[in-house]
Each structure stands twice: as C-alpha cells, then as structure tokens.
Coordinates of C-alpha atoms in Angstrom, one line a residue:
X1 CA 0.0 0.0 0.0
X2 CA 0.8 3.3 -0.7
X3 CA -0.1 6.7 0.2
X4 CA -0.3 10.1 -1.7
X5 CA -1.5 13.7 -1.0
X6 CA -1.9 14.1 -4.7
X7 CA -5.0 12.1 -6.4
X8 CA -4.4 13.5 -9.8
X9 CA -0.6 12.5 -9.4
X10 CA -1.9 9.1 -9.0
X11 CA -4.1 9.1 -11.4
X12 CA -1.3 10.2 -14.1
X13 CA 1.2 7.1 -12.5
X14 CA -1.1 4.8 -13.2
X15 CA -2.3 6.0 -16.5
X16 CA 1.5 5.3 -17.5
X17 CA 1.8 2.2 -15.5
X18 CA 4.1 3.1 -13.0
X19 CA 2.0 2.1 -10.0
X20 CA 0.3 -1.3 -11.6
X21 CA 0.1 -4.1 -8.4
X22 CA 0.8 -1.1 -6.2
X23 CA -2.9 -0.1 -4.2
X24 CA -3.3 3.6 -3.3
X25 CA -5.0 5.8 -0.6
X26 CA -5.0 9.4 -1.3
X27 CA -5.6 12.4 1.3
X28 CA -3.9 14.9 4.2
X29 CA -2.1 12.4 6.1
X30 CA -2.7 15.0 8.9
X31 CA -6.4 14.0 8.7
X32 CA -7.2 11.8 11.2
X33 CA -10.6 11.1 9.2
X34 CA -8.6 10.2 6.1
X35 CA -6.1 8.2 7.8
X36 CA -9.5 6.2 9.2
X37 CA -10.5 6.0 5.9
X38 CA -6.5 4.2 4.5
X39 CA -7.0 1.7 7.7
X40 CA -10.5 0.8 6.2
X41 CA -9.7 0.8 2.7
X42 CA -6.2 -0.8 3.2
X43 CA -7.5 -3.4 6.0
X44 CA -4.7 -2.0 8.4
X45 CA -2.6 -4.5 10.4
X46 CA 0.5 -3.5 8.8
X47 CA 3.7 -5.0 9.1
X48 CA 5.9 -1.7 8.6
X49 CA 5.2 1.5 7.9
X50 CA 7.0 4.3 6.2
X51 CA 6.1 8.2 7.0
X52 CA 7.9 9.9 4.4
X53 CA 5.0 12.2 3.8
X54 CA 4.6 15.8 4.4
X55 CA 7.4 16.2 6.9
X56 CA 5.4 18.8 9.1
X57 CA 5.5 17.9 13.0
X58 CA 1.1 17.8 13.0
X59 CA 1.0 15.7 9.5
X60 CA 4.2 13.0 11.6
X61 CA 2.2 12.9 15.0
X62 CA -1.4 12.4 13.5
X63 CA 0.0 9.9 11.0
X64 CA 2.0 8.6 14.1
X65 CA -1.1 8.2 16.4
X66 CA -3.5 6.3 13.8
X67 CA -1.2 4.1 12.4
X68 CA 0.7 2.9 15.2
X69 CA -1.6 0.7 16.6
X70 CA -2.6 -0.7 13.1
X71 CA 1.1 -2.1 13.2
X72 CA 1.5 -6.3 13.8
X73 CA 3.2 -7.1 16.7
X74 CA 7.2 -7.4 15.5
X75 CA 6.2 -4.6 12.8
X76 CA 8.0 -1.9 11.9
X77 CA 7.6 1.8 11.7
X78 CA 9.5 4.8 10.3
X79 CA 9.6 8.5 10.5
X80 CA 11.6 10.1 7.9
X81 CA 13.5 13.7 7.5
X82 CA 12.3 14.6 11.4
X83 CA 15.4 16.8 11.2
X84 CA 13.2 19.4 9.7
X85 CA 10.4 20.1 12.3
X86 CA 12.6 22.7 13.6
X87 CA 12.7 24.7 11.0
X88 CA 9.7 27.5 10.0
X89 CA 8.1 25.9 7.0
X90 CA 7.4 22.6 9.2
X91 CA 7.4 23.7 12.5
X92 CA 3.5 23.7 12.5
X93 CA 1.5 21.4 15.2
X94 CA 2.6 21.8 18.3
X95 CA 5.5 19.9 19.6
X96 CA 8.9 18.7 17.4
X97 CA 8.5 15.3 16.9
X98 CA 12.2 14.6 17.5
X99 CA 11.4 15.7 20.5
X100 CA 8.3 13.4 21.3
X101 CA 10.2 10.4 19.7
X102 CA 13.2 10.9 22.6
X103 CA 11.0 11.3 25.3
X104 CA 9.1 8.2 24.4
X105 CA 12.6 6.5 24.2
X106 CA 13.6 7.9 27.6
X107 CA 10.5 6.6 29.4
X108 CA 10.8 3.1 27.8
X109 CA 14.9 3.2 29.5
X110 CA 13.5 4.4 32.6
X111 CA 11.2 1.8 33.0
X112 CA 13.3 -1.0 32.0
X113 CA 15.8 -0.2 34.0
X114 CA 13.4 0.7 36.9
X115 CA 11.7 -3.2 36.2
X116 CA 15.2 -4.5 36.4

C-alpha cells in the first residue's frame, strides 16, 4: 500500500503504468478522518510502515497516532526527515516530533531499568 497527498498525481502514474500491483490511498495524512478512511480501505494491520509524507510535526504525530496501533506485533515503523520540524516551514502542530520520539525512548529506558 501506498499513500499520496496528490490524487491526480496518481491518477497520471497509473495511466503510464508506473503504479500497476501497487494499491493507493490518497488524502492529508494529517487528517485523522482520512487516515480512518486508509486503515479501512487498506484493512490496516501493517507489518511496517513508512512516513515519508509531508514532513510537518502535526501531519508526523497524527499519522503517528492512527497508524501505530494498526502495526503487527514485530512490525515496523519509520519517520523520515524529522530533522526538519525545527525549521519554520514545518514547525506547524505543536510539539517537534524529535522531541516526542526521545522522550518516548527515555521513558521506555526508565522503565526497564526501573523493572530490572
């Protein structure tokens, strides 16, 4: 599966046969509605996931919060490019997600070592 902001840019790749075998979901990743509708078209339960969407912190986090839990146990998921969320044009959405994705890390240390 594949996602893409752009319908008509689908709509082009597959009239020139660059996407056939590849199924496609179009909308604002930072919509959790749309990203409802992906899981429902798609069947979710994913065994990775790649966010190489619109790189802005709101679009990573939404995408982040819906998809996550449609991820198979031993899955996989990736955040690409966070290295921009501090920078103006995709610093929209409240916190940096580089930030969010440390503290998660921290907390998961701290409790291990805390359970050891």
């Amino acid at each position: 599966w594949q996602a893409e902001y752009n319908a008509n840019c689908v709509e082009t790749s597959r009239a020139i046969g660059t996407l056939k075998g590849v199924n496609v979901v179009t909308g604002d990743q930072g919509d959790r509605a749309v990203l409802q509708r992906w899981i429902q078209e798609s069947g979710g339960h994913f065994d990775a996931v790649i966010d190489d969407g619109g790189h802005q912190n709101g679009q990573i986090r939404v995408s982040f919060e819906e998809l996550w839990p449609q991820v198979k146990p031993g899955g996989v998921y990736f955040m690409e490019d966070l290295q921009v969320g501090r920078s103006g044009a995709y610093n929209h959405g409240g916190i940096v997600i580089s930030d969010l994705v440390q503290a998660w890390v921290q907390q998961m240390v701290q409790k291990n070592i805390a359970d050891v």
